[in-house]
């Protein structure tokens, strides 16, 4: 060191040290970095406050940085944006749906009912679109449990549930759910990007909402509206926003996720409000209509069943009380009845009994075997039919008496008497008003032959022609006499001899007698019973002028009487 | 007491005794039917590590296989450790276990595990010679356990060892 240097160090020693140190700081990049880092935040702040120069200058490099980062690690950005993207997209969708709901609203508005008007008023008061309000009113659901599960390893991060829910080991449930989801994804999703989002199990619905690092699985009782999924997504997004990094690296230490339980509990609390509302809510209209329809259907079937049972009972009563029926069974097949048993052919037809019971005969089929009933009316009817009553006669039933009237042959009468004695022995047989055909015929014949005249030439000598006529007449009378005897009737043959008034009375009387005798002689010769013959004379009045050939005769008269 | 949950997979060839081995040690929640339907069944087991730290093992009992397919690979995702099970009465199951271990390490890197050579009660059918056993001891050192699912020999010890390995790794990071 020379003198000058020594002097310099004496005069400026301290300053030189400062200069050296400044030089060193300026020349060494590390120290410059530290210095700039110290002032940079404040410099940026001041520059930004002074004008837009800084923003303009940074726009390009920063834009380039972001672009490159996006390309390098898109998943990171997707994960980072997840909490903000969801709400933004949802808001947009909500706007669209609201417009759609208004359309539905207009449609629903067409339907006017007391409940519709009430809901409309309540919706207006609550400031909610009517369509949305209807949806709220008609859905019932409740979130029973919520699992927050790590997507990476299936470990359960947190689990909340209503106190009443029956819980298995939630860690095992969470793992098993993850396993099943993996299984479904690997088995049924061709590119393995699909996710299990919904599962239905009886009264419960299982919803899984997927986030980048965790999934939220909710066990829901009932049918939740789609909007609940949006609420659940919002909760999951919030959890990602608060616990993003802890979620990503979650390896089973629940302490690292302190407070997440409160976030998750929002799922349950949100639904509890809904349930309270549901408590005041009346059951949905569709359910009531369905229940009413069901009740009406059941009532109709019950009524129909009751009606059919009544019809069956009436039919059975009718058949049991109808004469000539023996019922083995009445079966019902739908609205039809089938009757089986025995029926007397004389019994009233089945259709008549059906009509009396108020049933359309077309609904009845019958399998009836014929039989003969011993009931009185059928015995009587059958007996009367078996009599084969001739058209000239008639039978009437008067109490327990069978009365005959008209005309019939004795043969028929005898057969009828014996038939009724067998078939209806408890009936009396009254034929007092019945005339035997044979008697009637005899009367006819007698009246036809009642009076016949036979003439004489003179004295007591018959005309030639009348001799033969009298012989024939006598034969006819003998036949009648035979018939009368058989029928128990009395026949009188009155033979009267006549003369005119010429001559003496005494002479004429003798002549009349001789004429009668001649006729009786002829009759006896023909074989007639002399006891039947009653002779008499009729002499013309004395003093009558001239001879009267018409009085030279006998007449033969018949008289039938009896049987009394 | 603090609790940490860890996913552990139980893997090995068919009929080596995976399910029987863990069965005596776990809380059963699901039917074995799942093994034949979806190929996995989950059980849980709790191991007290210290007085105030408990490790809950979520055991994924995976249906027997000699090679992992897509579904099984999905089941392995996110596990903290695994239990390899082989059958001492069938040498092929040991090589199958080695294959599975290689496959796991290729996709998940080094992870805590224990190797269970099962069915020690069937000595008459035992196929592993002393020399082979020596080789296995060299290969797996303290992670090798000769167990019997039937008598329960060494099963609890093996699972406790795995719990320790997992806890060390979780607390201190991979060695």
XYZ file of C-alpha atoms in Angstrom:
739
model
C 0.000 0.000 0.000
C 1.498 3.433 -1.035
C 1.018 6.628 0.824
C -1.817 7.822 -1.312
C -3.745 4.660 -0.665
C -2.997 4.945 2.991
C -4.258 8.500 2.983
C -7.407 7.449 1.122
C -8.067 4.789 3.647
C -7.596 7.210 6.447
C -9.903 9.783 4.878
C -12.601 7.555 3.175
C -12.140 4.154 4.872
C -15.754 3.893 6.021
C -17.231 5.133 2.722
C -15.100 2.636 0.747
C -16.518 -0.215 2.739
C -19.988 0.990 1.926
C -19.120 1.318 -1.762
C -17.659 -2.185 -1.846
C -20.670 -3.572 -0.251
C -22.934 -1.737 -2.766
C -20.807 -2.971 -5.634
C -21.039 -6.511 -4.342
C -24.835 -6.293 -4.042
C -25.170 -4.876 -7.544
C -22.879 -7.410 -9.139
C -24.216 -10.608 -7.382
C -27.542 -11.720 -8.958
C -28.689 -13.499 -5.779
C -28.575 -10.312 -3.733
C -30.283 -8.345 -6.542
C -33.107 -10.935 -6.517
C -33.532 -10.524 -2.807
C -33.618 -6.723 -3.161
C -36.140 -6.769 -5.979
C -38.295 -9.289 -4.126
C -38.376 -6.892 -1.197
C -39.648 -3.964 -3.173
C -41.569 -5.726 -5.943
C -44.957 -6.062 -4.210
C -44.943 -2.416 -3.180
C -43.617 -1.346 -6.596
C -46.421 -3.291 -8.324
C -48.975 -1.760 -6.026
C -47.707 1.753 -6.646
C -47.402 1.256 -10.358
C -50.943 -0.120 -10.558
C -52.190 2.873 -8.606
C -50.398 5.337 -10.875
C -51.790 3.994 -14.122
C -52.501 1.066 -16.416
C -48.976 0.792 -17.750
C -48.124 -2.227 -15.609
C -51.307 -4.119 -16.567
C -50.719 -3.434 -20.235
C -47.130 -4.648 -20.006
C -47.985 -7.751 -18.015
C -51.001 -8.784 -20.103
C -49.086 -10.668 -22.739
C -46.532 -12.515 -20.587
C -49.099 -13.440 -17.924
C -51.586 -14.561 -20.579
C -48.877 -16.700 -22.118
C -48.042 -18.181 -18.708
C -51.648 -19.147 -18.026
C -52.069 -20.620 -21.476
C -49.008 -22.799 -21.057
C -50.034 -23.866 -17.589
C -53.450 -24.887 -18.918
C -51.853 -27.072 -21.521
C -49.414 -28.572 -19.090
C -51.845 -29.346 -16.259
C -55.464 -29.092 -17.367
C -56.702 -31.267 -14.479
C -55.250 -28.862 -11.929
C -57.186 -26.000 -13.464
C -60.320 -28.066 -13.776
C -60.065 -28.959 -10.089
C -59.331 -25.353 -9.145
C -62.232 -24.042 -11.194
C -64.647 -26.739 -9.985
C -65.935 -24.720 -7.003
C -66.708 -21.696 -9.198
C -67.737 -23.396 -12.410
C -70.536 -25.359 -10.797
C -72.499 -22.382 -9.460
C -71.994 -20.459 -12.714
C -73.310 -23.299 -14.854
C -76.135 -23.935 -12.445
C -77.189 -20.319 -12.525
C -77.383 -20.433 -16.280
C -79.356 -23.672 -16.227
C -81.685 -22.299 -13.569
C -82.510 -19.362 -15.845
C -83.386 -21.743 -18.651
C -85.430 -23.989 -16.420
C -87.288 -21.057 -14.968
C -88.472 -20.109 -18.433
C -89.487 -23.716 -18.976
C -91.270 -23.830 -15.638
C -93.220 -20.736 -16.651
C -94.454 -22.577 -19.698
C -95.581 -25.473 -17.544
C -97.104 -22.948 -15.201
C -99.257 -21.573 -18.000
C -100.441 -25.066 -18.801
C -101.206 -25.890 -15.205
C -103.019 -22.579 -14.859
C -105.644 -23.880 -17.222
C -106.756 -26.368 -14.586
C -108.917 -24.685 -12.005
C -109.669 -26.437 -8.738
C -110.123 -25.364 -5.144
C -106.723 -26.730 -4.222
C -105.136 -25.265 -7.328
C -106.440 -21.826 -6.390
C -105.259 -22.247 -2.808
C -101.763 -23.253 -3.939
C -101.734 -20.422 -6.416
C -102.463 -17.987 -3.611
C -99.809 -19.531 -1.348
C -97.264 -19.502 -4.185
C -98.050 -15.834 -4.878
C -97.674 -15.028 -1.174
C -94.359 -16.911 -0.981
C -93.121 -15.284 -4.198
C -92.472 -18.644 -5.830
C -93.548 -19.573 -9.380
C -96.661 -21.696 -9.236
C -95.143 -24.643 -11.107
C -92.229 -24.796 -8.674
C -94.606 -24.601 -5.728
C -96.669 -27.510 -7.059
C -93.519 -29.593 -7.334
C -92.580 -28.736 -3.741
C -96.051 -29.623 -2.550
C -96.231 -32.966 -4.222
C -92.859 -34.462 -3.354
C -91.880 -36.093 -0.082
C -88.329 -37.051 0.707
C -85.711 -36.914 3.391
C -81.956 -37.386 3.298
C -81.223 -40.024 5.916
C -77.459 -40.324 5.622
C -74.596 -38.610 3.848
C -71.146 -40.094 3.240
C -68.181 -38.052 2.119
C -65.782 -40.510 0.504
C -62.290 -40.055 -0.867
C -62.263 -40.809 -4.564
C -58.669 -41.936 -4.465
C -58.850 -44.732 -1.935
C -62.504 -45.139 -1.003
C -61.772 -44.140 2.598
C -64.581 -42.487 4.479
C -63.833 -38.863 5.253
C -66.989 -38.061 7.151
C -70.406 -39.545 7.725
C -73.530 -37.857 9.090
C -76.976 -39.281 9.595
C -80.282 -38.728 11.331
C -80.312 -40.195 14.812
C -82.961 -42.701 13.885
C -81.002 -44.160 10.980
C -79.617 -47.639 11.528
C -75.925 -47.500 10.743
C -73.503 -50.274 9.893
C -69.761 -49.698 10.129
C -69.675 -46.619 7.947
C -66.012 -47.140 7.022
C -66.835 -50.573 5.627
C -69.970 -49.255 3.897
C -67.981 -46.488 2.288
C -65.318 -48.900 1.024
C -67.867 -51.356 -0.249
C -69.743 -48.595 -2.060
C -66.496 -47.565 -3.722
C -65.843 -51.199 -4.671
C -69.299 -51.557 -6.181
C -68.877 -48.311 -8.048
C -65.517 -49.468 -9.405
C -67.100 -52.750 -10.371
C -69.961 -51.041 -12.201
C -67.630 -48.613 -13.905
C -65.207 -51.316 -15.024
C -67.939 -53.695 -16.082
C -70.491 -51.491 -17.797
C -68.809 -48.274 -18.871
C -66.989 -48.958 -22.165
C -64.397 -46.196 -21.701
C -64.393 -46.442 -17.869
C -65.448 -42.832 -17.490
C -69.019 -43.520 -16.428
C -70.067 -43.077 -12.840
C -72.627 -44.658 -10.642
C -74.924 -41.747 -9.828
C -78.222 -43.243 -8.751
C -79.414 -46.481 -7.239
C -82.961 -47.304 -6.162
C -83.675 -49.669 -3.300
C -87.326 -49.926 -2.291
C -88.223 -46.793 -0.327
C -84.715 -45.439 -0.636
C -82.807 -43.717 -3.376
C -79.045 -43.536 -3.338
C -77.475 -40.521 -4.966
C -73.772 -40.095 -5.585
C -72.463 -36.633 -6.446
C -68.922 -36.654 -7.790
C -66.253 -34.018 -7.137
C -62.604 -34.030 -8.215
C -61.316 -35.517 -4.951
C -64.334 -36.737 -3.090
C -67.789 -38.012 -3.709
C -70.874 -37.313 -1.693
C -73.203 -40.287 -1.315
C -76.658 -39.640 0.129
C -79.222 -42.176 1.216
C -82.608 -40.558 0.575
C -85.958 -41.819 1.733
C -88.703 -41.136 -0.823
C -88.433 -39.419 -4.184
C -86.316 -36.270 -4.178
C -86.733 -33.608 -6.871
C -83.775 -33.061 -9.204
C -83.112 -29.738 -7.531
C -81.817 -31.589 -4.464
C -78.943 -32.866 -6.572
C -78.071 -29.257 -7.296
C -78.103 -28.460 -3.576
C -75.868 -31.454 -2.887
C -73.485 -30.388 -5.653
C -73.287 -26.964 -4.048
C -72.386 -28.508 -0.682
C -69.723 -30.710 -2.275
C -68.307 -27.713 -4.119
C -68.120 -25.764 -0.890
C -66.265 -28.637 0.775
C -63.810 -28.764 -2.136
C -63.332 -25.031 -1.898
C -62.474 -25.157 1.804
C -60.595 -28.461 1.997
C -59.251 -28.787 -1.567
C -55.686 -29.830 -0.754
C -56.549 -31.878 2.341
C -59.104 -33.758 0.268
C -56.641 -34.469 -2.469
C -54.069 -36.032 -0.177
C -56.500 -37.573 2.280
C -55.074 -40.815 3.588
C -57.361 -41.727 6.426
C -56.517 -39.191 9.100
C -59.847 -37.645 9.953
C -58.180 -35.021 12.108
C -56.943 -33.369 8.900
C -60.527 -32.650 7.920
C -61.698 -30.868 11.079
C -65.011 -29.061 10.620
C -66.084 -30.928 7.532
C -68.828 -32.594 9.542
C -70.668 -29.281 9.917
C -70.461 -28.713 6.178
C -71.798 -32.188 5.505
C -74.578 -31.823 8.036
C -76.068 -29.134 5.786
C -77.314 -32.021 3.644
C -79.472 -33.288 6.492
C -80.540 -29.896 7.799
C -81.646 -28.748 4.392
C -83.866 -31.814 4.097
C -85.232 -31.536 7.592
C -86.798 -28.227 6.585
C -88.382 -29.964 3.657
C -89.704 -32.690 5.897
C -91.284 -30.140 8.243
C -93.011 -28.648 5.270
C -93.990 -32.073 4.193
C -95.632 -32.632 7.568
C -98.047 -29.781 6.940
C -98.500 -30.752 3.375
C -101.509 -32.626 2.234
C -100.935 -35.746 0.173
C -100.494 -35.045 -3.542
C -103.638 -34.746 -5.629
C -102.626 -37.663 -7.824
C -102.305 -39.862 -4.746
C -105.757 -38.843 -3.515
C -107.268 -39.411 -6.936
C -105.525 -42.766 -7.122
C -106.648 -43.686 -3.609
C -110.208 -42.618 -4.409
C -110.161 -44.552 -7.645
C -108.821 -47.542 -5.789
C -111.396 -47.168 -3.038
C -114.145 -46.740 -5.627
C -112.969 -49.813 -7.484
C -112.796 -51.808 -4.273
C -116.198 -50.517 -3.213
C -117.623 -51.378 -6.621
C -116.216 -54.896 -6.407
C -117.394 -55.290 -2.828
C -120.841 -53.988 -3.769
C -120.946 -56.243 -6.805
C -119.888 -59.161 -4.673
C -122.572 -58.287 -2.156
C -125.113 -57.939 -4.946
C -124.133 -61.259 -6.464
C -124.297 -62.942 -3.058
C -127.794 -61.454 -2.637
C -128.817 -62.640 -6.098
C -127.551 -66.102 -5.356
C -129.446 -66.217 -2.058
C -132.659 -65.017 -3.762
C -132.256 -67.573 -6.540
C -131.675 -70.342 -4.023
C -134.704 -69.237 -1.978
C -136.807 -69.129 -5.123
C -135.700 -72.600 -6.169
C -136.185 -74.045 -2.696
C -139.687 -72.648 -2.395
C -140.684 -73.517 -5.955
C -142.590 -76.829 -6.175
C -140.950 -79.557 -8.216
C -137.328 -78.477 -7.660
C -134.602 -80.192 -5.688
C -131.424 -78.041 -5.774
C -128.041 -79.722 -5.350
C -126.045 -76.523 -5.757
C -125.903 -72.979 -7.127
C -122.394 -72.027 -8.271
C -121.308 -68.522 -9.214
C -118.805 -67.905 -12.005
C -118.325 -64.177 -12.380
C -121.780 -62.796 -13.003
C -123.190 -66.133 -14.145
C -124.917 -68.772 -12.039
C -125.072 -72.454 -12.771
C -127.790 -74.464 -11.081
C -127.679 -78.240 -10.692
C -130.226 -80.639 -9.254
C -133.574 -82.263 -10.042
C -136.609 -80.693 -11.676
C -140.131 -82.046 -12.178
C -141.131 -81.416 -15.798
C -144.409 -79.987 -14.480
C -142.561 -77.451 -12.322
C -142.513 -73.772 -13.384
C -139.629 -73.011 -15.777
C -136.299 -71.906 -14.287
C -136.472 -68.614 -16.180
C -139.674 -67.741 -14.327
C -137.978 -68.320 -10.958
C -134.942 -66.276 -12.119
C -137.164 -63.353 -13.123
C -138.956 -63.519 -9.786
C -135.535 -63.365 -8.079
C -134.684 -60.328 -10.225
C -132.003 -62.067 -12.321
C -131.748 -62.059 -16.086
C -132.432 -65.695 -17.113
C -129.660 -65.403 -19.710
C -127.158 -65.329 -16.810
C -128.269 -68.729 -15.608
C -127.275 -72.093 -16.960
C -128.858 -75.234 -15.622
C -127.971 -78.882 -15.306
C -131.307 -80.261 -14.089
C -132.185 -83.978 -14.171
C -135.882 -84.805 -14.512
C -137.788 -86.442 -11.660
C -141.376 -86.864 -10.487
C -142.261 -84.898 -7.456
C -144.792 -86.322 -4.987
C -146.029 -82.911 -4.110
C -149.860 -82.779 -4.144
C -150.315 -80.429 -7.035
C -148.094 -82.525 -9.258
C -149.748 -85.794 -8.193
C -153.121 -84.239 -8.977
C -152.028 -82.721 -12.256
C -150.321 -85.900 -13.337
C -153.414 -87.988 -12.338
C -155.800 -85.698 -14.219
C -153.556 -85.799 -17.291
C -153.470 -89.591 -17.138
C -157.329 -89.685 -17.208
C -157.333 -88.570 -20.851
C -160.634 -86.757 -20.336
C -162.727 -86.854 -23.535
C -163.691 -83.566 -25.086
C -167.332 -84.104 -24.133
C -166.484 -84.193 -20.451
C -164.587 -82.012 -17.995
C -162.891 -82.447 -14.619
C -162.805 -79.829 -11.908
C -161.044 -80.015 -8.553
C -163.108 -78.744 -5.686
C -161.131 -79.037 -2.473
C -160.362 -82.693 -2.131
C -163.104 -83.677 -4.563
C -162.618 -84.492 -8.228
C -165.869 -83.535 -9.956
C -166.739 -84.918 -13.393
C -169.285 -83.373 -15.702
C -170.369 -83.664 -19.317
C -170.666 -86.982 -21.088
C -168.374 -89.949 -21.150
C -168.491 -93.626 -21.760
C -168.883 -96.076 -18.915
C -165.624 -97.702 -19.925
C -163.798 -94.414 -19.548
C -165.532 -93.703 -16.293
C -164.557 -97.069 -14.843
C -160.925 -96.601 -15.898
C -160.876 -93.058 -14.519
C -162.270 -94.246 -11.222
C -159.617 -96.920 -10.829
C -156.788 -94.598 -11.968
C -157.636 -91.904 -9.457
C -158.016 -94.460 -6.701
C -154.377 -95.391 -7.239
C -152.828 -92.017 -8.094
C -154.719 -89.750 -5.708
C -156.368 -92.058 -3.171
C -156.955 -89.106 -0.863
C -159.359 -87.486 -3.349
C -163.068 -88.189 -3.612
C -164.526 -89.027 -6.993
C -167.815 -87.335 -7.853
C -169.352 -88.370 -11.177
C -172.908 -87.402 -10.299
C -172.875 -84.663 -12.882
C -171.494 -86.903 -15.565
C -173.852 -88.454 -18.028
C -172.946 -91.796 -19.486
C -172.702 -91.663 -23.261
C -174.582 -94.976 -23.609
C -177.640 -93.640 -21.766
C -177.632 -90.533 -23.879
C -177.486 -92.606 -27.023
C -180.373 -94.755 -25.769
C -182.491 -91.703 -25.084
C -181.728 -90.486 -28.568
C -182.766 -93.769 -30.074
C -185.896 -93.913 -27.924
C -186.914 -90.398 -28.869
C -186.303 -91.198 -32.523
C -188.516 -94.316 -32.258
C -190.943 -92.731 -29.840
C -194.095 -93.219 -31.852
C -194.761 -95.478 -34.810
C -198.120 -96.219 -36.475
C -199.165 -99.490 -38.078
C -202.341 -99.650 -40.177
C -205.047 -102.265 -40.780
C -206.902 -102.993 -44.039
C -210.054 -103.729 -42.139
C -211.066 -105.362 -38.938
C -207.879 -106.641 -37.237
C -206.006 -107.550 -40.425
C -202.761 -105.588 -40.901
C -201.884 -104.053 -44.152
C -199.467 -106.312 -45.951
C -196.605 -103.787 -45.837
C -197.072 -102.951 -42.183
C -196.757 -106.540 -41.029
C -193.116 -106.566 -42.031
C -192.567 -103.021 -40.723
C -193.918 -104.026 -37.315
C -191.645 -107.088 -37.270
C -188.612 -104.864 -37.979
C -189.769 -102.317 -35.413
C -190.132 -105.047 -32.828
C -186.533 -106.143 -33.461
C -185.287 -102.554 -32.959
C -187.299 -102.244 -29.752
C -185.879 -105.523 -28.518
C -182.384 -104.109 -29.026
C -183.307 -100.946 -27.133
C -184.915 -103.010 -24.406
C -181.724 -105.015 -24.047
C -179.597 -101.845 -23.815
C -182.013 -100.303 -21.286
C -181.862 -103.375 -19.169
C -178.083 -103.372 -19.207
C -178.015 -99.703 -18.244
C -180.564 -100.346 -15.460
C -183.295 -98.276 -17.116
C -186.934 -99.092 -17.273
C -188.522 -99.246 -20.761
C -192.260 -99.220 -21.339
C -193.759 -100.213 -24.672
C -197.203 -98.677 -24.893
C -199.328 -100.274 -27.588
C -202.589 -98.446 -28.333
C -205.330 -99.760 -30.607
C -207.493 -97.223 -32.490
C -210.859 -97.267 -34.266
C -213.041 -94.599 -35.865
C -216.379 -93.573 -34.418
C -218.574 -95.514 -36.865
C -220.657 -98.184 -35.367
C -221.442 -99.142 -31.848
C -219.108 -98.195 -29.037
C -218.957 -101.713 -27.738
C -218.090 -103.142 -31.110
C -215.407 -100.592 -31.597
C -213.892 -101.336 -28.190
C -213.702 -105.018 -29.002
C -212.197 -104.199 -32.404
C -209.572 -101.936 -30.837
C -208.702 -104.672 -28.386
C -208.317 -107.207 -31.140
C -206.075 -104.853 -33.022
C -203.925 -104.344 -29.895
C -203.760 -108.083 -29.393
C -202.654 -108.593 -32.991
C -199.831 -106.055 -32.527
C -198.796 -107.448 -29.153
C -198.793 -110.884 -30.724
C -196.307 -109.648 -33.307
C -194.124 -108.042 -30.630
C -194.063 -111.116 -28.458
C -193.226 -113.125 -31.500
C -190.147 -110.945 -31.936
C -189.028 -111.936 -28.407
C -189.946 -108.895 -26.332
C -190.588 -109.241 -22.615
C -194.404 -109.185 -22.168
C -193.948 -107.304 -18.862
C -192.687 -104.301 -20.743
C -195.761 -104.073 -22.909
C -198.612 -101.828 -21.771
C -201.725 -102.309 -24.057
C -204.478 -99.696 -24.276
C -207.336 -98.739 -26.597
C -208.543 -95.540 -28.156
C -212.027 -95.574 -29.718
C -213.254 -92.724 -31.901
C -216.047 -90.609 -30.561
C -219.470 -92.085 -31.199
C -221.578 -90.495 -33.836
C -218.679 -89.351 -35.901
C -219.742 -89.285 -39.539
C -218.065 -91.499 -42.155
C -215.330 -94.101 -42.015
C -211.806 -92.871 -41.204
C -209.103 -95.251 -42.551
C -206.360 -93.278 -40.697
C -207.779 -94.471 -37.437
C -207.638 -98.158 -38.397
C -204.255 -98.552 -36.656
C -202.189 -99.303 -33.618
C -199.357 -97.076 -32.466
C -196.350 -98.205 -30.481
C -194.773 -95.680 -28.097
C -191.628 -96.073 -26.042
C -190.999 -94.508 -22.640
C -187.639 -94.689 -20.883
C -187.238 -94.021 -17.202
C -184.781 -94.658 -14.398
C -182.337 -95.707 -13.284
C -183.868 -94.539 -10.008
C -58.100 -41.613 21.028
C -57.159 -40.597 17.519
C -58.027 -42.882 14.700
C -56.481 -43.159 11.278
C -58.080 -45.223 8.538
C -56.062 -47.140 5.977
C -57.025 -49.157 2.975
C -55.381 -52.574 2.815
C -55.878 -55.135 0.061
C -55.688 -58.893 0.619
C -54.450 -60.606 -2.527
C -53.322 -64.036 -3.626
C -54.131 -67.045 -5.776
C -57.384 -69.016 -5.581
C -58.066 -70.962 -2.398
C -54.950 -69.893 -0.516
C -57.038 -68.912 2.503
C -57.289 -65.136 2.148
C -60.827 -64.882 3.434
C -60.297 -67.441 6.217
C -57.130 -65.687 7.324
C -58.668 -62.273 7.789
C -61.979 -63.659 8.998
C -60.814 -64.459 12.536
C -59.398 -61.012 12.862
C -62.060 -58.687 11.449
C -65.512 -57.273 11.900
C -67.631 -58.847 9.216
C -70.117 -56.540 7.563
C -70.827 -58.086 4.229
C -71.576 -61.529 2.892
C -68.894 -63.626 1.173
C -71.310 -63.613 -1.759
C -69.724 -60.336 -2.891
C -66.477 -62.186 -3.550
C -68.096 -64.320 -6.206
C -70.288 -61.538 -7.583
C -68.251 -58.354 -7.762
C -64.911 -59.925 -6.757
C -64.284 -58.031 -3.548
C -65.548 -57.911 -0.001
C -64.752 -55.287 2.591
C -64.069 -55.980 6.275
C -62.592 -53.748 8.938
C -60.054 -54.402 11.661
C -58.758 -52.092 14.366
C -55.189 -52.116 15.617
C -54.108 -50.042 18.633
C -50.735 -48.587 17.760
C -50.183 -46.551 20.900
C -52.306 -45.612 23.881
C -53.913 -42.764 22.007
C -53.574 -43.812 18.380
C -55.655 -46.426 16.663
C -55.308 -47.610 13.072
C -58.448 -48.858 11.430
C -57.671 -51.154 8.526
C -60.261 -51.230 5.783
C -59.500 -54.681 4.393
C -60.428 -55.222 0.747
C -60.508 -58.978 0.375
C -60.048 -59.420 -3.372
C -61.168 -62.656 -5.056
C -58.344 -65.063 -5.847
C -56.407 -64.365 -9.020
C -52.975 -64.910 -10.524
C -53.053 -61.657 -12.461
C -54.913 -58.399 -11.864
C -57.419 -57.375 -14.517
C -59.033 -53.953 -14.873
C -61.573 -54.423 -12.147
C -59.034 -55.670 -9.609
C -56.664 -52.849 -10.521
C -59.459 -50.438 -9.735
C -59.944 -52.151 -6.382
C -56.261 -51.682 -5.547
C -56.360 -47.924 -6.153
C -55.440 -45.794 -3.143
C -54.375 -48.619 -0.846
C -51.869 -47.945 1.938
C -50.571 -51.499 2.054
C -51.403 -55.068 1.176
C -51.389 -58.624 2.451
C -49.966 -61.236 0.059
C -51.245 -64.714 0.803
C -49.816 -67.977 -0.559
C -50.549 -71.608 0.240
C -47.636 -73.636 1.671
C -49.111 -76.796 0.264
C -49.032 -75.474 -3.313
C -45.787 -74.000 -4.611
C -47.511 -72.395 -7.620
C -49.334 -70.025 -5.303
C -46.005 -68.612 -4.118
C -44.942 -67.705 -7.620
C -48.440 -66.289 -8.214
C -47.980 -64.080 -5.123
C -44.623 -62.894 -6.500
C -46.319 -62.032 -9.810
C -49.020 -60.067 -8.056
C -46.436 -58.196 -5.985
C -44.523 -57.294 -9.148
C -47.737 -56.056 -10.757
C -48.600 -53.957 -7.700
C -45.166 -52.406 -7.535
C -45.299 -51.567 -11.229
C -48.460 -49.548 -10.761
C -48.347 -48.365 -7.148
C -44.648 -48.352 -6.322
C -43.266 -49.729 -3.062
C -45.948 -50.113 -0.463
C -46.002 -51.720 2.995
C -46.981 -55.372 2.802
C -46.755 -58.702 4.618
C -46.356 -62.087 3.001
C -48.453 -64.863 4.586
C -47.416 -68.432 3.840
C -50.629 -70.035 4.932
C -51.883 -73.506 5.922
C -49.012 -74.316 8.302
C -51.370 -76.775 9.989
C -51.234 -79.051 6.926
C -47.684 -80.256 7.513
C -48.230 -83.582 5.761
C -49.022 -81.775 2.503
C -46.426 -79.029 2.967
C -44.467 -78.497 -0.242
C -42.057 -75.749 0.817
C -38.627 -77.265 1.456
C -36.247 -75.789 4.006
C -34.092 -74.438 1.212
C -37.055 -72.732 -0.442
C -38.089 -71.357 2.902
C -34.600 -69.996 3.413
C -34.878 -68.285 0.065
C -38.249 -66.768 1.014
C -36.835 -65.492 4.306
C -34.029 -63.810 2.407
C -36.486 -62.354 -0.067
C -39.103 -61.042 2.379
C -37.166 -60.949 5.674
C -39.360 -59.709 8.501
C -42.404 -59.401 6.271
C -42.714 -63.199 5.920
C -45.141 -64.984 8.247
C -45.932 -68.693 8.249
C -49.553 -68.721 9.295
C -52.491 -70.980 9.789
C -55.959 -69.592 9.227
C -57.294 -72.723 10.860
C -55.455 -72.354 14.172
C -54.921 -68.601 13.886
C -51.154 -68.972 14.286
C -49.258 -65.748 13.559
C -52.161 -64.087 11.805
C -52.605 -61.359 14.418
C -48.840 -60.795 14.443
C -48.746 -60.392 10.695
C -51.567 -57.862 10.669
C -50.012 -55.948 13.580
C -46.746 -55.824 11.644
C -48.509 -54.452 8.584
C -50.210 -51.819 10.721
C -46.817 -50.756 12.051
C -45.338 -50.534 8.570
C -48.247 -48.427 7.380
C -48.098 -46.143 10.401
C -44.359 -45.608 9.934
C -44.859 -44.710 6.325
C -47.794 -42.426 7.040
C -45.979 -40.668 9.864
C -42.485 -40.572 8.502
C -42.957 -40.841 4.771
C -41.502 -43.503 2.435
C -38.060 -44.673 3.534
